[in-house]
Amino acid sequence: MEPSLSVVLRFGSRPISNVAEFFRPSNLRKRKKLVNVKLWTSEIECSLKYIDDCLDGTTRGTCMVVLKAAEEDFEAICTEGNDMERLYLQSSPCANAAGSKLNVCVRDMFRNLQKATEKGAPNQAVYHACCYFGALLDCVDASLGDCNNSTESKEFIMGRLEHIFGEAFSLVCGTYTQGSASCSALPVLPEVEPGTPEPVSNLVEYGILVMQLLGRRDSAPPVGN
């Protein structure tokens, strides 16, 4: 089952297999009537408990920001009559049309985060992750195109990425932002060897791995020295 935009919007171990499925309006209505909203909620609650019980310092704070933002979005999208629900349903045709391209964007993000944790210098891993997030935003933006001439729909989809992950990255990235000179100055990381298994299966776990390396960034010379 390949990663999809649903992996960006969801943190459990059973991601929806493609963007089109996640954005199909009938599936939203089924989720509200059946178990998936409860599943989303329970997964976030479980993740929040893990973060609260098992993490500390910057790692804990940053991961908490991500999960709280996701919780806000899920609750709003799954509330009937909410403007977020309207935008979610309105954006479905755009996301469906770009589904396969968006899946590639997220799959590449997973591969890049694995490179950051396995191939990057420990004191630079978080900066590589910051820059790779910028690359994800660029990829999603390009994949959506004009979003069927609906600026509002495109802004909604991009906004979910930026709301859930943007604030957390802003806490740790400094000047390593989308398209920045700092990102350009980072060394290009080698690709992960073919056949290497991914150590984890969701972005929150990758975030924890990256953030656990954050404390090491001050123990080595800055980039370029």
C-alpha positions as CSV (number, residue, x, y, z in Angstrom):
1,M,0.0,0.0,0.0
2,E,1.7,3.2,-1.1
3,P,1.8,6.4,0.9
4,S,-0.8,9.0,-0.1
5,L,-2.0,12.4,1.0
6,S,-4.0,10.6,3.6
7,V,-0.7,9.8,5.3
8,V,-0.1,13.5,5.6
9,L,-3.5,13.9,7.2
10,R,-3.5,10.7,9.2
11,F,-1.1,9.0,11.5
12,G,-2.3,5.4,11.9
13,S,-0.8,2.3,10.5
14,R,-3.7,1.7,8.0
15,P,-3.5,4.6,5.6
16,I,-6.1,4.9,2.8
17,S,-4.4,3.6,-0.3
18,N,-4.8,6.7,-2.5
19,V,-5.8,10.3,-2.5
20,A,-8.9,9.7,-4.6
21,E,-10.3,7.4,-2.0
22,F,-9.7,9.9,0.8
23,F,-11.3,12.7,-1.1
24,R,-14.3,10.8,-2.4
25,P,-17.3,12.6,-0.7
26,S,-19.2,9.3,-0.1
27,N,-16.3,8.1,2.0
28,L,-16.5,11.2,4.2
29,R,-20.2,10.6,4.8
30,K,-19.6,6.9,5.5
31,R,-16.8,7.8,7.9
32,K,-19.2,10.0,9.9
33,K,-21.8,7.2,10.1
34,L,-19.4,4.3,10.7
35,V,-16.2,3.9,12.6
36,N,-13.5,5.8,10.8
37,V,-13.9,9.2,12.5
38,K,-13.7,7.3,15.8
39,L,-10.6,5.5,14.5
40,W,-9.0,8.8,13.6
41,T,-9.8,10.2,17.0
42,S,-8.5,7.2,18.8
43,E,-5.3,7.1,16.8
44,I,-4.6,10.8,17.6
45,E,-5.5,10.3,21.3
46,C,-3.1,7.3,21.4
47,S,-0.4,9.3,19.7
48,L,-0.9,12.2,22.1
49,K,-0.6,9.9,25.1
50,Y,2.6,8.4,23.7
51,I,4.1,11.8,23.1
52,D,3.0,13.0,26.6
53,D,4.3,9.9,28.4
54,C,7.4,9.0,26.4
55,L,8.9,12.2,24.9
56,D,10.3,15.3,26.4
57,G,11.9,18.7,25.5
58,T,11.7,20.0,22.0
59,T,10.8,16.6,20.5
60,R,7.7,16.4,22.7
61,G,6.7,20.0,22.1
62,T,7.1,19.9,18.3
63,C,5.3,16.6,17.9
64,M,2.5,17.8,20.2
65,V,2.0,20.8,17.9
66,V,1.5,18.5,14.9
67,L,-1.0,16.2,16.5
68,K,-3.0,19.1,18.0
69,A,-3.3,20.7,14.6
70,A,-4.3,17.4,13.0
71,E,-6.9,16.9,15.7
72,E,-8.4,20.4,15.0
73,D,-8.6,19.7,11.3
74,F,-10.2,16.3,11.7
75,E,-12.8,17.5,14.1
76,A,-13.7,20.4,11.8
77,I,-13.8,18.3,8.6
78,C,-16.0,15.7,10.3
79,T,-18.5,18.1,11.7
80,E,-21.6,18.3,9.5
81,G,-22.4,21.8,8.2
82,N,-18.9,23.1,9.2
83,D,-17.2,25.3,6.6
84,M,-14.2,22.9,6.7
85,E,-16.5,20.0,5.6
86,R,-17.8,22.1,2.7
87,L,-14.2,22.9,1.6
88,Y,-13.2,19.3,2.0
89,L,-16.1,18.1,-0.3
90,Q,-15.5,21.0,-2.7
91,S,-11.8,20.1,-3.0
92,S,-12.5,16.4,-3.8
93,P,-12.5,16.7,-7.7
94,C,-9.2,18.6,-7.6
95,A,-7.5,16.0,-5.3
96,N,-9.0,13.1,-7.3
97,A,-7.6,14.5,-10.5
98,A,-4.1,14.9,-9.0
99,G,-4.2,11.7,-6.9
100,S,-1.4,9.7,-8.5
101,K,0.9,12.8,-8.6
102,L,0.2,13.6,-4.9
103,N,1.0,10.0,-4.0
104,V,4.4,10.4,-5.6
105,C,5.0,13.6,-3.7
106,V,4.3,11.9,-0.3
107,R,6.3,8.8,-1.3
108,D,9.2,11.0,-2.1
109,M,8.8,12.8,1.2
110,F,9.1,9.5,3.0
111,R,12.2,8.6,1.0
112,N,13.7,12.0,1.7
113,L,13.1,11.7,5.5
114,Q,14.7,8.4,5.5
115,K,17.7,9.9,3.8
116,A,17.8,12.7,6.4
117,T,17.8,10.3,9.3
118,E,20.2,7.7,7.8
119,K,22.5,9.6,5.4
120,G,22.6,13.1,6.9
121,A,25.0,14.3,9.5
122,P,23.3,14.1,12.9
123,N,23.5,17.8,13.5
124,Q,22.0,18.5,10.1
125,A,19.2,15.9,9.9
126,V,16.5,18.3,11.1
127,Y,17.6,21.0,8.6
128,H,17.4,18.4,5.7
129,A,13.9,17.5,7.0
130,C,12.9,21.2,6.9
131,C,14.1,21.6,3.3
132,Y,12.4,18.4,2.3
133,F,9.1,19.7,3.7
134,G,9.5,22.7,1.4
135,A,10.1,20.3,-1.5
136,L,6.9,18.5,-0.6
137,L,4.9,21.8,-0.7
138,D,6.4,22.6,-4.1
139,C,5.5,19.1,-5.4
140,V,1.9,19.2,-4.1
141,D,1.5,22.7,-5.4
142,A,2.7,21.7,-8.9
143,S,0.6,18.5,-8.8
144,L,-2.6,20.3,-8.1
145,G,-2.1,22.8,-10.9
146,D,-5.0,25.3,-11.1
147,C,-7.2,22.8,-9.2
148,N,-10.0,22.9,-11.8
149,N,-9.9,26.7,-11.7
150,S,-10.8,26.7,-8.0
151,T,-8.3,28.8,-6.0
152,E,-10.3,28.1,-2.8
153,S,-10.0,24.3,-3.2
154,K,-6.2,24.5,-3.8
155,E,-5.7,26.8,-0.8
156,F,-7.7,24.3,1.3
157,I,-5.5,21.3,0.4
158,M,-2.2,23.3,0.7
159,G,-3.6,24.8,3.9
160,R,-4.0,21.4,5.6
161,L,-0.3,20.6,5.0
162,E,0.8,24.0,6.2
163,H,-1.5,24.0,9.2
164,I,-0.6,20.5,10.4
165,F,3.1,20.6,9.8
166,G,4.0,24.2,9.1
167,E,3.9,25.6,12.7
168,A,5.9,22.7,14.0
169,F,8.6,23.1,11.4
170,S,8.7,26.9,12.1
171,L,9.8,26.1,15.6
172,V,12.9,24.3,14.6
173,C,13.9,25.2,11.0
174,G,15.2,28.8,11.4
175,T,16.4,29.9,8.0
176,Y,16.0,26.4,6.5
177,T,12.8,27.2,4.7
178,Q,11.2,26.6,1.4
179,G,13.5,27.7,-1.4
180,S,16.0,29.3,0.9
181,A,19.7,29.9,0.5
182,S,20.3,27.8,3.6
183,C,18.6,24.8,2.0
184,S,20.7,25.3,-1.1
185,A,23.9,25.2,1.0
186,L,23.1,21.8,2.5
187,P,25.0,18.9,1.0
188,V,23.1,16.7,-1.4
189,L,22.4,13.4,0.4
190,P,23.1,10.1,-1.3
191,E,20.1,7.9,-2.1
192,V,19.1,5.1,0.3
193,E,20.3,1.7,-1.1
194,P,17.7,-0.1,-3.2
195,G,15.7,-2.6,-1.1
196,T,16.4,-0.8,2.2
197,P,13.3,-1.1,4.3
198,E,11.7,2.0,5.7
199,P,12.2,2.0,9.4
200,V,8.7,3.5,10.1
201,S,5.5,3.9,8.3
202,N,4.2,7.3,9.1
203,L,5.3,10.9,9.3
204,V,4.9,11.4,13.0
205,E,7.4,8.6,13.7
206,Y,9.8,10.0,11.2
207,G,9.3,13.4,12.9
208,I,10.2,11.8,16.2
209,L,13.4,10.3,14.7
210,V,14.4,13.6,13.2
211,M,13.6,15.6,16.4
212,Q,15.6,13.2,18.5
213,L,18.6,14.2,16.4
214,L,17.9,17.9,17.0
215,G,19.9,18.1,20.2
216,R,23.0,17.0,18.3
217,R,23.0,19.9,15.9
218,D,24.8,22.1,18.4
219,S,27.5,19.5,19.1
220,A,29.1,19.8,15.6
221,P,30.3,22.7,13.5
222,P,27.6,24.6,11.5
223,V,26.9,23.9,7.9
224,G,29.7,25.3,5.7
225,N,32.4,25.3,8.4
